[in-house]
Coordinates of C-alpha atoms in Angstrom, one line a residue:
Chain H
X22 CA 14.0 23.3 37.8
X23 CA 17.1 24.8 36.2
X24 CA 18.4 21.4 35.4
X25 CA 15.4 20.4 33.3
X26 CA 15.3 23.8 31.5
X27 CA 19.0 23.5 30.6
X28 CA 18.5 20.0 29.3
X29 CA 15.4 21.2 27.4
X30 CA 17.3 23.9 25.6
X31 CA 20.3 21.7 25.0
X32 CA 17.9 19.1 23.5
X33 CA 16.3 21.7 21.2
X34 CA 19.7 22.9 20.2
X35 CA 20.6 19.4 19.2
X36 CA 17.4 19.0 17.2
X37 CA 18.1 22.3 15.4
X38 CA 21.6 21.2 14.5
X39 CA 20.3 17.9 13.2
X40 CA 17.6 19.6 11.1
X41 CA 20.1 22.1 9.7
X42 CA 22.5 19.3 8.8
X43 CA 19.7 17.5 7.0
X44 CA 18.7 20.6 5.1
X45 CA 22.3 21.7 4.4
X46 CA 23.0 19.0 1.9
X47 CA 26.7 18.9 1.2
X48 CA 28.0 15.4 0.9
X49 CA 25.7 12.4 0.8
X50 CA 25.2 11.1 4.3
X51 CA 25.1 7.4 5.0
X52 CA 21.6 6.2 5.5
X53 CA 22.6 4.1 8.5
X54 CA 24.2 7.1 10.2
X55 CA 21.1 9.2 9.7
X56 CA 18.9 6.5 11.1
X57 CA 21.2 6.1 14.1
X58 CA 21.3 9.8 14.8
X59 CA 17.5 10.1 14.5
X60 CA 17.0 7.2 17.0
X61 CA 19.5 8.7 19.5
X62 CA 17.7 12.1 19.2
X63 CA 14.3 10.5 19.7
X64 CA 15.7 8.6 22.7
X65 CA 16.9 11.8 24.2
X66 CA 13.5 13.4 23.6
X67 CA 11.8 10.6 25.4
X68 CA 14.2 10.5 28.3
X69 CA 14.3 14.3 28.9
X70 CA 11.0 15.5 27.5
X71 CA 8.1 16.6 29.7
X72 CA 5.3 14.1 29.2
X73 CA 3.2 11.9 31.5
X74 CA 0.9 9.9 29.1
X75 CA 1.6 7.8 26.1
X76 CA -0.7 10.1 24.0
X77 CA 1.3 13.2 24.9
X78 CA 4.6 11.4 24.1
X79 CA 3.3 10.3 20.7
X80 CA 2.2 13.8 19.8
X81 CA 5.6 15.1 20.9
X82 CA 7.4 12.6 18.7
X83 CA 5.1 13.2 15.9
X84 CA 5.7 17.0 15.9
X85 CA 9.5 16.6 16.1
X86 CA 9.3 14.0 13.4
X87 CA 7.3 16.2 11.1
X88 CA 9.9 19.0 11.5
X89 CA 12.7 16.6 10.8
X90 CA 11.1 15.1 7.7
X91 CA 10.1 18.5 6.4
X92 CA 13.8 19.6 6.4
X93 CA 14.8 17.0 3.9
X94 CA 12.0 14.9 2.4
X95 CA 14.3 12.7 0.3
X96 CA 15.9 11.4 3.5
X97 CA 13.1 8.9 4.2
X98 CA 15.0 7.0 6.9
X99 CA 14.3 9.9 9.3
X100 CA 10.5 9.4 8.9
X101 CA 10.9 5.6 9.0
X102 CA 12.7 5.7 12.4
X103 CA 10.0 8.1 13.8
X104 CA 7.3 5.7 12.7
X105 CA 9.2 2.7 14.2
X106 CA 9.4 4.6 17.6
X107 CA 5.7 5.4 17.4
X108 CA 4.9 1.7 16.9
X109 CA 7.2 0.8 19.8
X110 CA 5.4 3.2 22.0
X111 CA 2.0 1.7 21.0
X112 CA 3.3 -1.8 21.7
X113 CA 4.7 -1.0 25.1
X114 CA 1.6 0.8 26.1
X115 CA -0.5 -2.1 25.0
X116 CA 1.6 -4.5 27.0
X117 CA 1.3 -2.4 30.1
X118 CA -2.4 -1.9 29.5
X119 CA -2.8 -5.6 29.7
X120 CA -4.1 -6.2 26.2
X121 CA -3.6 -9.7 25.0
X122 CA -0.7 -10.4 22.7
X123 CA -2.9 -10.9 19.7
X124 CA -1.2 -7.8 18.4
X125 CA -3.8 -7.3 15.8
X126 CA -3.8 -3.6 15.9
X127 CA -4.3 -3.5 12.2
X128 CA -7.6 -3.0 10.4
X129 CA -8.9 -6.1 9.0
X130 CA -12.2 -7.6 8.0
X131 CA -12.0 -9.8 11.1
X132 CA -11.6 -6.9 13.3
X133 CA -14.5 -5.0 11.6
X134 CA -16.8 -7.9 12.5
X135 CA -15.7 -8.8 16.0
X136 CA -14.6 -5.6 17.7
X137 CA -17.0 -3.9 20.1
X138 CA -15.7 -0.4 20.5
X139 CA -13.8 2.2 18.8
X140 CA -10.1 2.8 18.7
X141 CA -7.7 2.9 21.6
X142 CA -7.2 6.0 23.8
X143 CA -3.7 6.4 25.0
X144 CA -4.5 8.4 28.1
X145 CA -3.7 6.1 31.1
X146 CA -0.3 7.1 32.6
X147 CA 2.1 4.3 33.4
X148 CA 5.4 5.1 35.2
X149 CA 7.4 2.2 33.7
X150 CA 6.5 3.3 30.2
X151 CA 9.5 5.6 29.9
X152 CA 12.0 2.9 30.8
X153 CA 10.3 0.3 28.6
X154 CA 10.3 2.5 25.6
X155 CA 14.0 3.5 26.0
X156 CA 14.9 -0.2 26.4
X157 CA 13.0 -1.0 23.2
X158 CA 14.8 1.9 21.4
X159 CA 18.2 0.5 22.6
X160 CA 17.2 -2.8 21.0
X161 CA 16.4 -1.0 17.8
X162 CA 19.8 0.6 17.8
X163 CA 21.5 -2.7 18.3
X164 CA 19.5 -4.1 15.4
X165 CA 20.7 -1.1 13.3
X166 CA 24.3 -2.0 13.9
X167 CA 23.9 -5.5 12.7
X168 CA 22.0 -4.8 9.5
X169 CA 24.9 -4.7 7.0
X170 CA 26.4 -7.9 8.5
X171 CA 23.1 -9.7 8.3
X172 CA 22.8 -8.9 4.7
X173 CA 26.4 -9.8 3.9
X174 CA 25.9 -13.2 5.6
X175 CA 23.4 -14.2 2.9
X176 CA 25.9 -13.5 0.1
X177 CA 27.1 -17.0 -0.3
X178 CA 23.6 -18.3 -1.2
X179 CA 23.2 -15.9 -4.0
X180 CA 26.6 -15.6 -5.7
X181 CA 28.1 -18.6 -7.3
X182 CA 31.6 -19.1 -8.8
X183 CA 32.5 -17.7 -12.2
X184 CA 29.5 -15.4 -12.3
X185 CA 29.4 -12.0 -13.8
X186 CA 27.7 -9.5 -11.4
X187 CA 26.7 -6.0 -12.5
X188 CA 26.1 -3.1 -10.1
X189 CA 25.8 0.6 -10.4
X190 CA 27.2 3.5 -8.3
X191 CA 28.5 3.1 -4.8
X192 CA 26.4 1.2 -2.2
X193 CA 28.1 0.3 1.1
X194 CA 25.6 -2.6 1.6
X195 CA 26.5 -4.1 -1.8
X196 CA 30.2 -3.6 -1.2
X197 CA 29.9 -5.6 2.1
X198 CA 27.8 -8.2 0.3
X199 CA 30.3 -8.7 -2.5
X200 CA 33.3 -8.7 -0.2
X201 CA 31.8 -11.4 2.0
X202 CA 31.1 -13.6 -1.1
X203 CA 34.6 -12.9 -2.4
X204 CA 36.1 -14.6 0.6
X205 CA 34.9 -18.0 -0.7
X206 CA 34.1 -17.5 -4.3
X207 CA 35.7 -16.2 -7.4
X208 CA 33.6 -13.9 -9.6
X209 CA 33.8 -10.8 -11.8
X210 CA 32.0 -7.5 -11.2
X211 CA 31.1 -4.9 -13.7
X212 CA 30.4 -1.5 -12.2
X213 CA 28.4 1.1 -14.1
X214 CA 30.0 4.4 -13.3
X215 CA 26.8 6.3 -12.6
X216 CA 27.4 9.7 -14.1
X217 CA 27.5 12.6 -13.3
X218 CA 28.9 11.9 -9.8
X219 CA 30.8 8.8 -10.9
X220 CA 30.5 7.0 -7.6
X221 CA 31.1 3.8 -9.5
X222 CA 34.8 4.6 -9.6
X223 CA 35.0 4.5 -5.8
X224 CA 33.1 1.2 -5.7
X225 CA 35.5 -0.3 -8.2
X226 CA 38.6 0.9 -6.3
X227 CA 37.3 -0.6 -3.1
X228 CA 36.3 -3.9 -4.7
X229 CA 39.6 -4.4 -6.4
X230 CA 41.4 -3.9 -3.1
X231 CA 39.7 -7.2 -2.1
X232 CA 41.1 -8.8 -5.3
X233 CA 37.8 -9.0 -7.0
X234 CA 38.1 -8.7 -10.8
X235 CA 36.3 -5.4 -11.5
X236 CA 35.5 -3.6 -14.7
X237 CA 34.2 0.0 -14.8
X238 CA 32.0 1.1 -17.8
X239 CA 29.9 4.0 -18.8
X240 CA 26.2 4.1 -18.2
X241 CA 25.5 4.1 -22.0
X242 CA 27.1 0.7 -22.3
X243 CA 24.8 -1.0 -19.8
X244 CA 22.4 -2.5 -22.3
X245 CA 25.3 -3.6 -24.6
X246 CA 27.0 -5.5 -21.8
X247 CA 23.9 -6.9 -20.2
X248 CA 23.8 -10.1 -22.2
X249 CA 27.0 -11.3 -20.6
X250 CA 25.8 -10.6 -17.0
X251 CA 24.4 -13.3 -14.8
X252 CA 23.0 -11.2 -12.0
X253 CA 22.4 -7.5 -11.2
X254 CA 22.9 -6.5 -7.5
X255 CA 22.1 -3.0 -6.5
X256 CA 21.5 -0.9 -3.4
X257 CA 18.8 1.7 -3.0
X258 CA 17.9 4.8 -1.1
X259 CA 14.3 3.9 -0.2
X260 CA 11.9 1.1 -0.7
X261 CA 8.3 2.3 -1.2
X262 CA 5.2 0.5 0.0
X263 CA 4.3 -1.0 -3.3
X264 CA 7.7 -2.6 -3.7
X265 CA 9.1 0.1 -5.9
X266 CA 12.5 1.7 -5.4
X267 CA 13.9 5.2 -5.1
X268 CA 17.5 4.7 -6.1
X269 CA 20.3 6.6 -7.7
X270 CA 19.7 8.1 -11.2
X271 CA 20.5 5.4 -13.8
X272 CA 19.0 2.5 -11.9
X273 CA 15.8 2.5 -13.9
X274 CA 17.8 2.0 -17.1
X275 CA 19.7 -0.8 -15.5
X276 CA 16.5 -2.5 -14.4
X277 CA 14.9 -2.2 -17.8
X278 CA 18.0 -3.7 -19.5
X279 CA 18.0 -6.5 -16.9
X280 CA 14.3 -7.2 -17.6
X281 CA 14.8 -7.3 -21.3
X282 CA 17.5 -9.9 -20.9
X283 CA 15.6 -11.8 -18.2
X284 CA 18.5 -11.2 -15.8
X285 CA 17.5 -11.3 -12.1
X286 CA 17.7 -8.0 -10.3
X287 CA 18.5 -8.3 -6.6
X288 CA 18.2 -5.3 -4.3
X289 CA 20.2 -5.4 -1.0
X290 CA 18.7 -3.0 1.4
X291 CA 18.2 -3.0 5.2
X292 CA 14.7 -2.8 6.6
X293 CA 15.0 0.8 7.9
X294 CA 14.9 1.9 4.3
X295 CA 11.3 0.6 3.9
X296 CA 9.0 3.6 3.8
X297 CA 5.2 3.3 4.0
X298 CA 4.6 5.9 1.3
X299 CA 3.2 5.2 -2.1
X300 CA 4.5 7.0 -5.2
X301 CA 2.1 9.8 -5.9
X302 CA 2.3 13.5 -6.8
X303 CA 2.6 14.7 -3.2
X304 CA 5.9 12.9 -2.9
X305 CA 8.8 15.1 -3.1
X306 CA 11.4 12.4 -3.5
X307 CA 12.7 14.2 -6.5
X308 CA 15.9 16.0 -5.5
X309 CA 17.7 18.1 -7.9
X310 CA 21.2 19.4 -7.3
X311 CA 23.4 21.8 -9.1
X312 CA 23.6 21.1 -12.8
X313 CA 27.3 22.0 -12.7
X314 CA 28.1 18.3 -13.0
X315 CA 26.1 17.9 -16.1
X316 CA 27.1 21.0 -18.0
X317 CA 29.8 23.1 -16.3
X318 CA 29.4 26.8 -15.8
X319 CA 32.3 27.5 -18.2
X320 CA 29.9 26.7 -21.1
X321 CA 28.2 30.0 -20.6
X322 CA 27.1 30.6 -24.1
X323 CA 25.0 27.4 -24.3
X324 CA 23.7 27.8 -20.8
X325 CA 21.7 30.8 -21.6
X326 CA 19.7 28.9 -24.3
X327 CA 18.9 25.6 -22.6
X328 CA 17.5 24.1 -19.4
X329 CA 19.8 21.7 -17.5
X330 CA 18.6 19.4 -14.8
X331 CA 20.5 17.1 -12.5
X332 CA 18.2 14.7 -10.7
X333 CA 19.7 12.6 -8.0
X334 CA 17.1 9.8 -7.8
X335 CA 15.2 7.5 -10.1
X336 CA 11.9 5.5 -9.6
X337 CA 12.1 1.8 -10.4
X338 CA 8.6 0.1 -10.6
X339 CA 8.2 -3.2 -8.7
X340 CA 7.7 -5.4 -11.8
X341 CA 11.4 -5.0 -12.7
X342 CA 12.6 -6.3 -9.3
X343 CA 13.2 -10.0 -8.6
X344 CA 14.3 -10.1 -5.0
X345 CA 14.9 -7.9 -1.9
X346 CA 17.6 -9.1 0.4
X347 CA 17.3 -7.4 3.8
X348 CA 18.5 -8.0 7.3
X349 CA 15.4 -10.3 7.9
X350 CA 16.0 -12.4 4.8
X351 CA 15.0 -12.5 1.1
X352 CA 11.5 -11.3 0.0
X353 CA 9.6 -10.8 -3.2
X354 CA 8.4 -7.3 -4.0
X355 CA 4.8 -8.4 -3.7
X356 CA 5.4 -9.3 0.0
X357 CA 6.5 -5.8 1.0
X358 CA 3.1 -4.9 2.2
X359 CA 3.3 -7.6 4.9
X360 CA 6.7 -6.4 6.1
X361 CA 5.3 -2.9 6.4
X362 CA 2.5 -4.0 8.6
X363 CA 5.0 -5.6 10.9
X364 CA 7.2 -2.5 11.2
X365 CA 4.7 0.3 11.3
X366 CA 1.2 1.0 12.4
X367 CA -1.3 2.2 9.7
X368 CA -2.2 5.3 11.7
X369 CA 1.4 6.5 11.4
X370 CA 1.7 6.2 7.7
X371 CA 0.9 9.9 7.5
X372 CA 3.1 11.5 10.0
Chain C
X200 CA -36.9 -9.8 4.3
X201 CA -37.0 -9.3 0.5
X202 CA -39.5 -6.5 1.0
X203 CA -37.3 -4.7 3.4
X204 CA -34.4 -5.2 1.0
X205 CA -36.3 -3.8 -1.9
X206 CA -37.6 -0.9 0.2
X207 CA -34.1 -0.1 1.3
X208 CA -32.7 0.0 -2.2
X209 CA -35.6 2.2 -3.3
X210 CA -35.3 4.7 -0.5
X211 CA -31.6 5.2 -0.5
X212 CA -30.1 4.9 -4.0
X213 CA -26.7 5.9 -2.7
X214 CA -26.3 2.8 -0.5
X215 CA -24.3 -0.2 -1.7
X216 CA -26.5 -3.2 -2.3
X217 CA -24.3 -5.3 0.1
X218 CA -25.0 -2.8 2.9
X219 CA -28.7 -2.9 2.2
X220 CA -28.6 -6.7 2.2
X221 CA -26.8 -6.7 5.6
X222 CA -29.3 -4.2 7.0
X223 CA -32.2 -6.4 5.8
X224 CA -30.6 -9.5 7.4
X225 CA -30.0 -7.6 10.6
X226 CA -33.6 -6.7 10.7
X227 CA -34.5 -10.3 10.0
X228 CA -32.2 -11.3 12.9
X229 CA -34.0 -9.0 15.3
X230 CA -37.3 -10.5 14.4
X231 CA -36.2 -14.1 14.5
X232 CA -37.9 -16.1 17.2
X233 CA -35.6 -19.2 17.1
X234 CA -33.8 -20.5 20.1
X235 CA -30.7 -22.1 18.7
X236 CA -27.7 -21.1 16.7
X237 CA -28.3 -23.8 14.1
X238 CA -31.9 -22.7 13.6
X239 CA -30.7 -19.2 13.2
X240 CA -28.1 -20.2 10.7
X241 CA -30.6 -22.2 8.5
X242 CA -33.2 -19.4 8.6
X243 CA -30.5 -16.9 7.6
X244 CA -29.3 -19.1 4.7
X245 CA -32.9 -19.2 3.5
X246 CA -33.2 -15.4 3.8
X247 CA -29.9 -14.9 1.9
X248 CA -31.3 -17.2 -0.8
X249 CA -34.4 -15.2 -1.2
X250 CA -32.4 -12.0 -1.3
X251 CA -30.3 -13.4 -4.1
X252 CA -33.4 -14.2 -6.0
X253 CA -34.2 -10.6 -6.0
X254 CA -30.8 -9.3 -6.9
X255 CA -28.3 -11.9 -7.8
X256 CA -25.2 -9.7 -7.8
X257 CA -21.9 -10.5 -6.3
X258 CA -22.3 -7.8 -3.8
X259 CA -25.4 -9.4 -2.2
X260 CA -23.6 -12.7 -2.0
X261 CA -20.5 -11.2 -0.4
X262 CA -22.6 -9.2 2.1
X263 CA -24.6 -12.3 3.0
X264 CA -21.5 -14.5 3.5
X265 CA -19.9 -11.8 5.6
X266 CA -23.0 -11.7 7.8
X267 CA -23.0 -15.5 8.2
X268 CA -19.3 -15.4 9.2
X269 CA -20.1 -12.6 11.6
X270 CA -22.8 -14.8 13.2
X271 CA -20.4 -17.8 13.5
X272 CA -17.6 -15.7 15.0
X273 CA -19.9 -14.2 17.6
X274 CA -21.5 -17.4 18.5
X275 CA -18.1 -19.0 19.1
X276 CA -17.5 -16.5 21.9
X277 CA -20.8 -16.7 23.8
X278 CA -22.6 -19.9 24.5
X279 CA -25.7 -18.4 26.0
X280 CA -28.1 -17.9 23.1
X281 CA -30.0 -14.8 24.2
X282 CA -26.9 -13.0 25.3
X283 CA -25.2 -14.0 22.1
X284 CA -28.2 -12.5 20.1
X285 CA -27.9 -9.2 22.0
X286 CA -24.2 -9.0 21.3
X287 CA -24.8 -9.8 17.6
X288 CA -27.4 -7.1 17.3
X289 CA -25.1 -4.6 19.0
X290 CA -22.1 -5.5 16.9
X291 CA -24.2 -5.5 13.8
X292 CA -25.2 -1.9 14.4
X293 CA -21.6 -0.9 15.0
X294 CA -20.6 -2.7 11.8
X295 CA -23.2 -0.8 9.8
X296 CA -22.0 2.4 11.2
X297 CA -18.4 1.7 10.3
X298 CA -19.1 0.7 6.8
X299 CA -21.1 3.9 6.2
X300 CA -17.8 5.7 6.8
X301 CA -15.8 3.4 4.5
X302 CA -16.4 5.4 1.3
X303 CA -15.0 8.5 2.9
X304 CA -12.0 6.6 4.1
X305 CA -11.3 5.3 0.6
X306 CA -11.8 8.8 -0.9
X307 CA -9.2 10.2 1.6
X308 CA -6.7 7.5 0.6
X309 CA -7.2 7.7 -3.1
X310 CA -7.5 11.4 -4.0
X311 CA -3.7 12.1 -3.6
X312 CA -3.1 9.8 -6.5
X313 CA -5.0 12.1 -8.8
X314 CA -2.6 14.8 -10.0
X315 CA -3.5 18.2 -11.2
X316 CA -4.3 18.1 -14.9
X317 CA -4.9 14.3 -14.9
X318 CA -7.1 12.6 -17.4
X319 CA -9.0 9.8 -15.9
X320 CA -10.8 6.9 -17.6
X321 CA -13.6 5.3 -15.7
X322 CA -16.2 2.6 -16.5
X323 CA -19.9 2.6 -16.0
X324 CA -21.5 3.9 -12.8
X325 CA -19.7 3.5 -9.5
X326 CA -20.7 5.4 -6.3
X327 CA -17.2 4.9 -4.8
X328 CA -15.4 6.4 -7.8
X329 CA -17.9 9.3 -7.6
X330 CA -17.0 9.9 -4.0
X331 CA -13.3 9.7 -4.8
X332 CA -13.6 12.3 -7.6
X333 CA -15.7 14.5 -5.3
X334 CA -12.9 14.4 -2.7
X335 CA -10.4 15.3 -5.4
X336 CA -12.5 18.3 -6.5
X337 CA -12.7 19.4 -2.8
X338 CA -9.0 19.4 -2.6
X339 CA -8.9 21.9 -5.5
X340 CA -7.5 19.6 -8.2
X341 CA -8.4 20.1 -11.8
X342 CA -8.8 17.0 -14.0
X343 CA -11.0 15.7 -16.7
X344 CA -12.8 12.4 -17.0
X345 CA -13.7 10.0 -19.8
X346 CA -16.5 7.6 -19.1
X347 CA -17.4 4.6 -21.2
X348 CA -21.1 4.5 -22.2
X349 CA -21.3 1.0 -20.7
X350 CA -24.0 -0.8 -22.7
X351 CA -26.5 -2.5 -22.4
X352 CA -27.9 -0.2 -19.6
X353 CA -26.0 3.0 -20.5
X354 CA -24.8 3.3 -16.9
X355 CA -22.0 5.6 -18.2
X356 CA -24.5 8.3 -19.0
X357 CA -25.8 8.3 -15.4
X358 CA -22.2 8.7 -14.2
X359 CA -21.5 11.5 -16.7
X360 CA -24.6 13.4 -15.4
X361 CA -23.5 13.0 -11.8
X362 CA -20.0 14.2 -12.7
X363 CA -21.3 17.2 -14.6
X364 CA -23.1 18.3 -11.4
X365 CA -19.7 18.4 -9.7
X366 CA -18.4 20.6 -12.6
X367 CA -15.9 18.1 -13.8
X368 CA -15.4 18.1 -17.6
X369 CA -16.7 14.8 -18.8
X370 CA -16.6 13.0 -22.1
X371 CA -18.7 9.9 -22.8
X372 CA -17.0 7.5 -25.1
X373 CA -18.2 4.3 -26.8
X374 CA -17.2 1.1 -25.2
X375 CA -15.3 0.2 -28.4
X376 CA -13.3 3.4 -28.2
X377 CA -11.3 2.4 -25.1
X378 CA -8.3 1.3 -27.1
X379 CA -8.4 4.6 -29.1
X380 CA -8.6 6.8 -26.0
X381 CA -6.1 4.9 -23.9
X382 CA -3.0 6.9 -25.2
X383 CA -4.6 10.1 -24.0
X384 CA -5.4 8.9 -20.5
X385 CA -3.2 9.2 -17.4
X386 CA -4.8 6.7 -15.2
X387 CA -7.8 4.3 -15.1
X388 CA -10.0 4.3 -12.0
X389 CA -12.9 1.8 -11.6
X390 CA -15.1 0.5 -8.9
X391 CA -15.7 -3.2 -8.2
X392 CA -18.8 -5.3 -7.5
X393 CA -16.7 -8.0 -5.9
X394 CA -13.0 -8.5 -5.1
X395 CA -11.9 -12.1 -5.3
X396 CA -9.3 -14.0 -3.4
X397 CA -6.6 -13.8 -6.0
X398 CA -6.8 -10.0 -5.8
X399 CA -8.7 -9.7 -9.1
X400 CA -12.1 -8.0 -9.4
X401 CA -15.5 -8.8 -10.7
X402 CA -17.1 -5.7 -12.3
X403 CA -19.4 -4.5 -15.1
X404 CA -18.7 -6.1 -18.4
X405 CA -16.0 -4.3 -20.3
X406 CA -13.7 -3.8 -17.3
X407 CA -11.4 -6.6 -18.4
X408 CA -11.0 -5.0 -21.8
X409 CA -10.0 -1.7 -20.2
X410 CA -7.5 -3.4 -17.9
X411 CA -5.8 -5.2 -20.8
X412 CA -5.6 -2.0 -22.8
X413 CA -4.2 -0.1 -19.8
X414 CA -1.5 -2.8 -19.3
X415 CA -0.5 -2.7 -22.9
X416 CA 0.0 1.1 -22.8
X417 CA 1.6 1.1 -19.3
X418 CA -1.2 3.1 -17.6
X419 CA -1.9 2.5 -13.9
X420 CA -5.2 0.7 -13.3
X421 CA -6.6 1.5 -9.9
X422 CA -9.6 -0.2 -8.2
X423 CA -11.6 1.3 -5.4
X424 CA -13.7 -1.0 -3.3
X425 CA -15.0 -1.3 0.2
X426 CA -13.8 -4.2 2.3
X427 CA -17.2 -5.9 2.5
X428 CA -17.0 -6.7 -1.2
X429 CA -14.3 -9.2 -0.6
X430 CA -15.7 -12.6 -1.7
X431 CA -14.4 -16.1 -1.3
X432 CA -14.1 -17.0 -4.9
X433 CA -11.0 -17.9 -6.9
X434 CA -11.9 -17.8 -10.6
X435 CA -9.1 -18.9 -12.9
X436 CA -10.8 -17.6 -16.1
X437 CA -14.1 -16.1 -17.2
X438 CA -15.9 -19.4 -17.2
X439 CA -15.2 -20.0 -13.6
X440 CA -17.3 -17.1 -12.5
X441 CA -20.7 -18.6 -11.4
X442 CA -23.6 -18.1 -13.7
X443 CA -25.7 -16.7 -10.9
X444 CA -23.5 -13.6 -10.8
X445 CA -23.2 -13.2 -14.5
X446 CA -26.9 -12.8 -15.3
X447 CA -29.7 -11.0 -13.6
X448 CA -32.0 -13.0 -11.3
X449 CA -35.0 -12.8 -13.7
X450 CA -32.9 -14.0 -16.7
X451 CA -31.8 -17.0 -14.7
X452 CA -35.3 -17.9 -13.9
X453 CA -36.9 -17.4 -17.3
X454 CA -34.2 -18.2 -19.9
X455 CA -33.9 -21.5 -21.8
X456 CA -30.4 -21.4 -22.9
X457 CA -28.0 -19.3 -20.9
X458 CA -25.3 -19.2 -23.6
X459 CA -27.5 -17.0 -25.7
X460 CA -27.7 -14.4 -22.9
X461 CA -25.2 -11.6 -22.5
X462 CA -23.3 -11.6 -19.2
X463 CA -23.4 -8.5 -17.1
X464 CA -20.0 -8.9 -15.4
X465 CA -16.5 -10.1 -16.2
X466 CA -13.4 -11.0 -14.2
X467 CA -10.2 -8.9 -14.3
X468 CA -7.1 -10.8 -13.2
X469 CA -4.8 -9.4 -10.5
X470 CA -1.8 -9.1 -12.8
X471 CA -3.6 -6.2 -14.6
X472 CA -4.4 -4.3 -11.5
X473 CA -1.8 -1.8 -10.0
X474 CA -3.4 -1.0 -6.7
X475 CA -6.6 -1.5 -4.8
X476 CA -7.9 1.3 -2.5
X477 CA -10.0 -0.1 0.3
X478 CA -11.1 1.0 3.7
X479 CA -8.5 -1.3 5.1
X480 CA -5.8 0.7 3.4
X481 CA -4.0 0.8 0.0
X482 CA -3.4 -2.8 -0.9
X483 CA -1.5 -4.5 -3.7
X484 CA -3.4 -7.4 -5.2
X485 CA -1.3 -9.9 -3.3
X486 CA -2.4 -8.4 0.0
X487 CA -6.1 -9.1 -0.7
X488 CA -5.9 -12.8 -0.1
X489 CA -4.1 -12.2 3.2
X490 CA -7.0 -10.1 4.4
X491 CA -9.5 -12.8 3.4
X492 CA -7.5 -15.5 5.1
X493 CA -7.4 -13.4 8.3
X494 CA -11.2 -13.3 8.2
X495 CA -12.2 -16.8 7.1
X496 CA -9.6 -19.1 8.7

């Protein structure tokens, strides 16, 4: 069928373009946009792809997912969305297969003792599966739209009048959070500029437009100022399975200073940033960009004698974090494992 | 049943004592001639009691309790006794087959955490740790291991011998040298005889010391344990661990004053443990109680 072939090649073109955009770098893409684009792409693959059984579909999604994550490993939202879709497929298949809603697909001691057979085989074809899965993905997309608003709605419970809040860099989630609180409360914000890209400046400009009293300071002054701060609110790039963070470079310093002064550290992040990976050597979350920002190329004489690095991300261990505020509410870092089991299936942790 | 148990332990030194206990109990179940669930339960309780008189370790106790739970869960589903018994035997066999794979599952989960060039500290002799290190060697990683001598039975020497056979560079250190060696070490990896509800572990004496030193120097402390070692205990301190686990079965029988005996195990609290690797996945200590609740409630 020429129609299907055309659609097929157009689809692979789109996937190629997406992968190239991920790999290309350039300016920092918004995580929510990446998540939305991944979901739309996956929906197209499901709608137009050639598959008849759930097992084939899952393999197809998995291969495309591996290709996309390999392009830019530090963009974990791509992998997270792929895993969400795989879980959706499993659920829809289970529902059609007539399994009871006990939904205990996880391994547990209970299951070890009571189950009779081995794991599920996704080979029975069901015609309504395609429509059901696409419906579920549309729901996911709607959920994605609302995440920032859901997080911002919780702002009033956490920010009180006359407080001094500290943040670092530029996070759109934190910006929305603070703006929402500013509508009813009066407070001050200190923004650490987050060298070398100095995104803190942009954050400060946006906040001051909403008439929030903002101060910008250098990263080196974080510890000095911390004693006057009531709360630290930050965004993050990724949340790891043990409750740790991958956030912009400089966040670990901020977290350590906050711990030292016993200042609560609140992380505002939507659930699609939760990744089921643990921090280990295989992880390539370390992303280095051109050291031009750290030491410009004009300093040629020195450059020949030294090594210059410009890492983009930092690892923050879970002990330093007080609370995660996400679109499903506030949670402690020790509870992250539970949220993970609700979002993803253990067989999908390794794509 | 105690003869089968002893025979099992003798024939296959590689099997965990909890698995041997469950196998013996399953054999006992097959031979049982009772007609009611209650009768079965009481005879099983007596059998578990005899087993713990042979080997009063935590592992046997957790294996026994798991088996009892298994019986209760199955009997709830089927009211007809003979059918129930058939299902129990069938599920028991499947369970034993699954747990034999558990060590490999754990090794697969754990070996990515061992980096190339890592220096690992381990304590006494643990078959699960051995399997994990074997998997790391198979994935072409180079690392070196420090083993504590682990008095009073010198279990560390046994571990060192097994590691040398795998061509891993090993150093045996004194138990007292843990504080000294901790700055050189990259991570600590220990097994467990039992995992308690709070997420802490019960393991050979000396483990608590190692955990405290590791915490003080910010080194990750990893525990590897199969899921059948999860036990329904919630000790708040060392005194809360029951005496029957701390001392060997013969000591309990013969000694006059237990305070003069040296305990064989200690309790490590969950705040000192970074991650637990089990066949149910990689768990943080807070996730352990969740698993236990899912089973027992």
